[in-house]
Amino acid sequence: MIAIDIETTGLDPKQDAIIELAAVRFNGGQVEDTFQTLVYPNRPIPSNITALTHITNEMVRNAPQLKDVILQFDAFIGKETVIGHNVGFDLAFLRQIGILKENRALDTYELAAVILPTAPRYNLGVLASHLGITVNDQHRALADCHTTRQLYSVLVQKLFELPLELLIDILSLTTRISWSESDILRQVVRRRVDAGEKAVPVFNIPFPHLKNDTNLEWEELKPADTFQPLDSDELSAILEYGGAFSKRFANYEQRPQQLEMLRTVSDAFSNGKHVFIEAGTGTGKSYAYLIPAFHWAIHNSERVIISTNTINLQDQLMSKDIPELAETLEADLRASVLKGRGNYLCPRRFQMMHSRGADSAEELRVMAKIMVWLIQGGKGDRGQLNLNGPIEREIWNRLSAEYEGCHPSQCPHFHKGTCAFYAARDRALRSHVIIINHALLLSDLAYGAEVLPPYKYLVIDEAHHLESAATSALSARISEFDLNRMIQELGGSSKGILGRLQSALSDQLTAEDMEKLAAMCSEIGELSAEIEPQIHRFFSAIGYFMEEMREGSPLTVYGQQLRIIQAVRTASGWSDVEIIWDNTNQDFQGLLEKTDEVLRAILNIDDLNEEGMEQLDALQGLLRAMNEDRMIIDGLILEPIGNTVYWIDISAINNRLSLNSAPLMIGNLIEKMLWHEKESVILTSATLTTDNSFDYIRERLSGHDADELAVGSPFDYEESVLLYLPNDIPDPNQGSAQRMVEMTLTRLCKATGGRTLALFTSYAQLKRTSMGIAPELARAGISVFEQGEGASASALLDTFRETDQAILLGTRSFWEGVDIQGEKLSVVVIVKLPFDVPSDPIIAARSECFENPFAQYSLPEAILKFRQGFGRLIRSRSDRGIVVILDTRILTKRYGREFINSVPKCTQMVSSVRDLPREAQKWLNL
């Protein structure tokens, strides 16, 4: 076999050129020969490609032209099978120049996506690291060929370790489709059978039995008739000197801030109050609310919900804080995590799809991946599974527990305890504390999903994210691809849901009724075929309008966003969009009405069989989703719905155009769903105030009547943090600012040996900075890691922790959630004050609701993000370090003082940027 790889100037085979070719011929584990050459591309190599591959224009200046080496490359490969990682990319370039058109191809990406269902990512480098394969010179063609060869060998070995009957079952699912990777499965099966291995006659899908996991010995919580108030003194004693914690932990230190928060939470539960609580880093706020929450639940048999924004905090609560608290109190504390229905595998739906076989390679991949996952101990929670890309996630949706036709009393998997969702919900019903995320909290409240058991007491941690989480939960994004995918899934006479529905009902309907149903489905199929080109014309018209709005200029690196307001609807060219949508909408409505007729006809059938019920449920869900999308588009184009922001977006990455909507304000929704409905709601975070006031968060969440408490951090920031404010750097919008950022980071990292986190507000600036500082820092032995270069955020943080001298460049999510204690992180650099982009449609729309948008909205939002970034530095009492602000506006603008006032009092130094390296060494005792 031959592993191949190419490096190119970009991703488009029609416009970009090859800059390196490589191949490795191997037999088993033995390399027999290699081929490698650089290629002159007849154009400059983009800087981002040089940064990725380290191939420079100078390196290819004297390299041969592609025409001079391609026949040699083709001869080296001959007729052999080629393998590659995402090999379709390589073949798209090579086959258009006339070679490798007949060669069989195997994709290690496709194999890995099935064999390694829980891999963190399917990027070649990440997979190699995950499997312990040494990678040298990543993103060079020959090195990647060697990595691919080794990856292939590991994957084949893992196929030999999987149950033989599972491999045979996967092959049986491919009868209606073409999946090139099935060849290697057949070879493995043949070799194992020839070696005398026997498979069991029938493969039983190993759905996990979860009844033992649900702790059925726990009693379901039923609220007491009269409530027993909490004794704040008794609960405080647990955390005071002489209490349970001081007896359990050596060198225990009592924290007054934690005690004050605990008393406030206890009082809120006992007296039915709502409270905002800001608790600085190191307060120990999780224990301050967990202790009252568990005691309230135990004494009153009234469950408490705890909502977090991040999985990291959920994991910390479940794997560390709650077990530690249970051991310390020697108490039976029942806690569970509950997720939305869409996060759990439905065994019944999976069996349905499995029984009919795969309709596409993507369906095959997802089904095979799930079965391998279950064999390896998967519990049916998609959080353990790597679903890659929108198509895999859409297929999972068809296999998840999120559908209206779920009837647990009639489901054998519910009774056997193999339904992951009901196992999780049953455990939640019996738990004192249920941990969820903000998305589930809000969708359950807004849409009445009835996933959560009844509750009246709620703690919202990471509450500074509540508004954005609500906005996200109630937003919509629609593309041409999405609409076409739904129409294709609807199907017609012999395909899609309607096709499967006819097959399911063939034994239940009379010939006459079956003929009527087939005629209706055929008509829908014809309507679908007519509407697809109309949808294309509609999106093309919008694309043309967007081009007109940018006056024919090419897209920038940021893409294009256009908020749809009345002024846009009166612009030249918009009437063409309206006319095309009006025609499309009429046909769209006609399609939905015909589909609804089929739906109503099926609903009248008595004793519908199981497959028929499944397809009926799928049809109901699809019809509802298509109707919702049609109404959103109609609102954007013609009749906007109140309290809604509409905009059109064109992505800079793939030029995909989407239509978007989001709620303008969510405060009244929060007021209606939380403040008025629940007995006690605690909203807590390390960052809720701006300029030492709760006014902003109160206004955003309509929490006007809630109490408030702000407790500072127990850490001595004045002793442990140097806040360095350079007074001689350019304004961030000046052309020379970027060079100053690069120079400062380079000199600072050399002085401190790395140990730095640099936070950006723009990914484009992050990339420019990375390219600017990496060569010189590499010569100094300092590694540069950047967010978005392939590894997941957690993997990137782990690598940064394990590297002696490194700088980590991050944006967005890295402003919070980074928790690195000790000397590994000694410097945090905030490159630019984190103001939101004013042209963002939601930001722009919300800004219009204020008399002074900057002071009342933009500034408070930026201060909250700034405080999160500042909080990355000090994570324990022994931490010591420097926060550097490379944005001169913090000194030159009146509002700069509000940023400084919003963080704990530090040792502050205003001085020249030239003095920073020396002062950093002094502060860190280097």
PDB file of C-alpha atoms in Angstrom, residues 5 286 299 316 350 438 525 543 625 649 679 829 912:
ATOM      1  CA  ASP A   5       0.035  13.466   1.161  1.00  0.00           C
ATOM      2  CA  SER A 286     -19.365  26.000  45.443  1.00  0.00           C
ATOM      3  CA  HIS A 299     -34.620  18.204  55.490  1.00  0.00           C
ATOM      4  CA  GLN A 316     -15.641  19.713  39.234  1.00  0.00           C
ATOM      5  CA  PHE A 350     -31.286   3.071  16.855  1.00  0.00           C
ATOM      6  CA  HIS A 438     -27.870  26.916  31.268  1.00  0.00           C
ATOM      7  CA  GLY A 525     -41.743  14.406  -3.950  1.00  0.00           C
ATOM      8  CA  GLY A 543     -26.245  36.704  -2.047  1.00  0.00           C
ATOM      9  CA  ALA A 625     -39.015  22.381  12.107  1.00  0.00           C
ATOM     10  CA  ASP A 649     -24.409  36.396   7.562  1.00  0.00           C
ATOM     11  CA  GLU A 679     -39.338  30.289  45.364  1.00  0.00           C
ATOM     12  CA  VAL A 829      -1.311  39.880  28.820  1.00  0.00           C
ATOM     13  CA  SER A 912       7.498  52.456  29.711  1.00  0.00           C
TER      14      SER A 912
END
